[in-house]
Amino acid sequence: MSVKRDDKRDQILKAASQCFSRFGFEKTTLQDIGAAARFNKASLYYYFKNKEDLFIQVVMLEAEHYLNALQEQVKPLDRAADKIVAYLTGRLAYYRQVLNLHQLSIESLQRFEPMFDDVYQAVREQELAFLSQLLREGVEDREFLKLNGERAADALLTVADGIKHEAVQRSRTAFAQEVDYAPVQEKLQYTLTLLLNGLRK
Amino acid sequence: MSVKRDDKRDQILKAASQCFSRFGFEKTTLQDIGAAARFNKASLYYYFKNKEDLFIQVVMLEAEHYLNALQEQVKPLDRAADKIVAYLTGRLAYYRQVLNLHQLSIESLQRFEPMFDDVYQAVREQELAFLSQLLREGVEDREFLKLNGERAADALLTVADGIKHEAVQRSRTAFAQEVDYAPVQEKLQYTLTLLLNGLRK
Amino acid sequence: MSVKRDDKRDQILKAASQCFSRFGFEKTTLQDIGAAARFNKASLYYYFKNKEDLFIQVVMLEAEHYLNALQEQVKPLDRAADKIVAYLTGRLAYYRQVLNLHQLSIESLQRFEPMFDDVYQAVREQELAFLSQLLREGVEDREFLKLNGERAADALLTVADGIKHEAVQRSRTAFAQEVDYAPVQEKLQYTLTLLLNGLRK
Amino acid sequence: MSVKRDDKRDQILKAASQCFSRFGFEKTTLQDIGAAARFNKASLYYYFKNKEDLFIQVVMLEAEHYLNALQEQVKPLDRAADKIVAYLTGRLAYYRQVLNLHQLSIESLQRFEPMFDDVYQAVREQELAFLSQLLREGVEDREFLKLNGERAADALLTVADGIKHEAVQRSRTAFAQEVDYAPVQEKLQYTLTLLLNGLRK
DNA sequence: CATGAATGAGACTTCATTCAT
DNA sequence: AATGAATGAAGTCTCATTCAT
């Protein structure tokens, strides 16, 4: 019964999401999550590899919802370039919120990043598709030169993620208490403008 | 050599401050602090009663610095009433920042409050002196009626702390994830205005 | 398998009992108990909340056995009043022995008393039943006036415990090294005599 | 100033004695003793090798006093043989009391025995002298055959200590909670009677 | 002589994780 | 598929002991 199984998985994910946002990753115990999901804590290991895995699944689920909402939000904008910039900067703001919500220290963040990358693929596919679509619309509307939507979308996403990644790294080596997102937003916006100008007629 | 001792105490406080703001109270281990201060973790107990004590000392030190800076900041304002309101609301904003900085859950906050109160006395003395001075200036400038500066200062501080305390309490019983400071700020400002109007000519 | 679980619990209780009476509460380590019961020390926490809890369970178990034996011992006595006095004074003597056996300082004793009270209920029920029965017999034999056995039993037990408690308290405030039980025994005996006379025809 | 030094040593011994009999060996900290003697705990190491050494010195001092008193106590008895038996059995009773007073487990007792032997020599000399004197008096009063007082005294003491030692050993291997002194007293008395009969005219 | 300062060892406790059932 | 049971590792804290001054 794969359906039942998924139901229970979701039940756990929901409970975990509540716990993690209330107590943060470190302070949430599997006992907490188990109790909230009405499972024995040992049972969680049947559905998830370990606590980190569970956490990542939670964050990814939240990300999907958020990004979908964000995609809807930018659609009304007039030009494709604006939609793209709004989406990619909104995405960065989200990243920042998540860390804050789950009380993740830069330390932990570092530890999680590689694991995120594993699970990130599915979401990324969807994001790529969305960006490709925007780009193709831009071409149709004669906003952009003719281009390969997928390649360009991939480039945009990679740039956006690269800038985010670099900022996190720098914060760590600078022994900063938290990431200062203002310059990152600016840098992202500037770079995107350049890139999109490059695509422009 | 009380000087040397204080030096080492400060060295530990500094290390602890860095650790606490990087990892938060719960995630910081005495091992961490010891390593950062180049001490065996057991040695920390020679200078501080326990982890909580150390944390409180750190926060108090930060508070002193911040409040001094805040006092300088409000001095240029024109009227005494404005200085007082600016100081007391700035003080609340600080409280909020601290909790965020050290990733303190409301849970932990509750646990610490009584201990804070113990150490808070010294700082409070200084704050009282500052407020008294402002009030006396207000009297000299004929902004306020004649009054007992110390008693009025004490009243102001008590009111400000009371409003803060009540907000924290309410958050706890409301099972909120964090304290919503906007209404607290407003309430504080309103109450202070009333109080200061009462002192006015 | 609740049976198996109880078996292991008992196994731990037995090991703990041996350790506590050999080394005393303070000197017994969970390592000791774990080794004796062939468990990892961490496993003890699966069955008991903490060291104090484990200790109290041990003492309560011993108490049950002892009190049962004491009940058998006093049954051959002729009059109900004698049985009652013998039981309640024997009970006090036991209390004394326990403290000595486990090398409990008055200090520790103080610390434990509230926790004991929590677990004491079950034993108390049984004691009440026993005393009620004795009282009813006394009524049947026309030794006592007609009375409500349960209420009278409760009164007797409360008085006996109250006198014991007061003695412990007094020892603490007197900075005594140990409780001097002779006057307590006397006081108890005297008070019981008065009480039972009050019930007498 | 050897006098001053001895004064301070005694001061510490007195404080230690109080602490040990109040809290027992294990629960007494050097902090406790230091505070009571108005010394820094580190200073104790100037006068005593370590905690165990300090404890043994305390016990030895108490022993001297007690044994002197005991010697006075038995002097009024009529016959030398009676004095000797009374002294040696009183000595055993004392041993028992000490252990109880200081809340020494059999375990600890085992650990201390070898160290006691080191310090015991001085006391033993004095005890030997006392017993020799009694024996010589017995000879003068024609109660005993002519004999070498010192050799006989040594034999008596060795026998008395041997019986005590054996009892302690046996308790340990029997996992007993405490030493049962009744049979030891009996055995000692019996053996002494035999020995003294052997000396008799 | 005396002590402030420092530390290793070991105690109690929590928690993520494993495993047999 | 689910969980009772068990544990190693790590965290906070105490204490006897050492050492430089």
Short mmCIF file of C-alpha atoms (C1' of nucleotides) in Angstrom, two decimals, chain A residues 8 39-40 42-43 46-47, chain F residues 1-7:
data_model
loop_
_atom_site.label_atom_id
_atom_site.label_comp_id
_atom_site.label_asym_id
_atom_site.label_seq_id
_atom_site.Cartn_x
_atom_site.Cartn_y
_atom_site.Cartn_z
CA LYS A 8 1.98 8.17 7.28
CA PHE A 39 4.48 7.11 16.48
CA ASN A 40 7.18 5.52 18.50
CA ALA A 42 11.98 4.18 16.51
CA SER A 43 9.33 4.05 13.80
CA TYR A 46 11.37 3.23 8.96
CA TYR A 47 10.37 6.28 6.96
"C1'" DA F 1 5.25 -2.18 9.65
"C1'" DA F 2 6.02 -1.06 14.22
"C1'" DT F 3 8.18 -0.82 18.60
"C1'" DG F 4 10.29 -2.15 23.17
"C1'" DA F 5 14.70 -2.42 24.57
"C1'" DA F 6 19.44 -1.29 24.65
"C1'" DT F 7 23.58 1.54 24.16
#
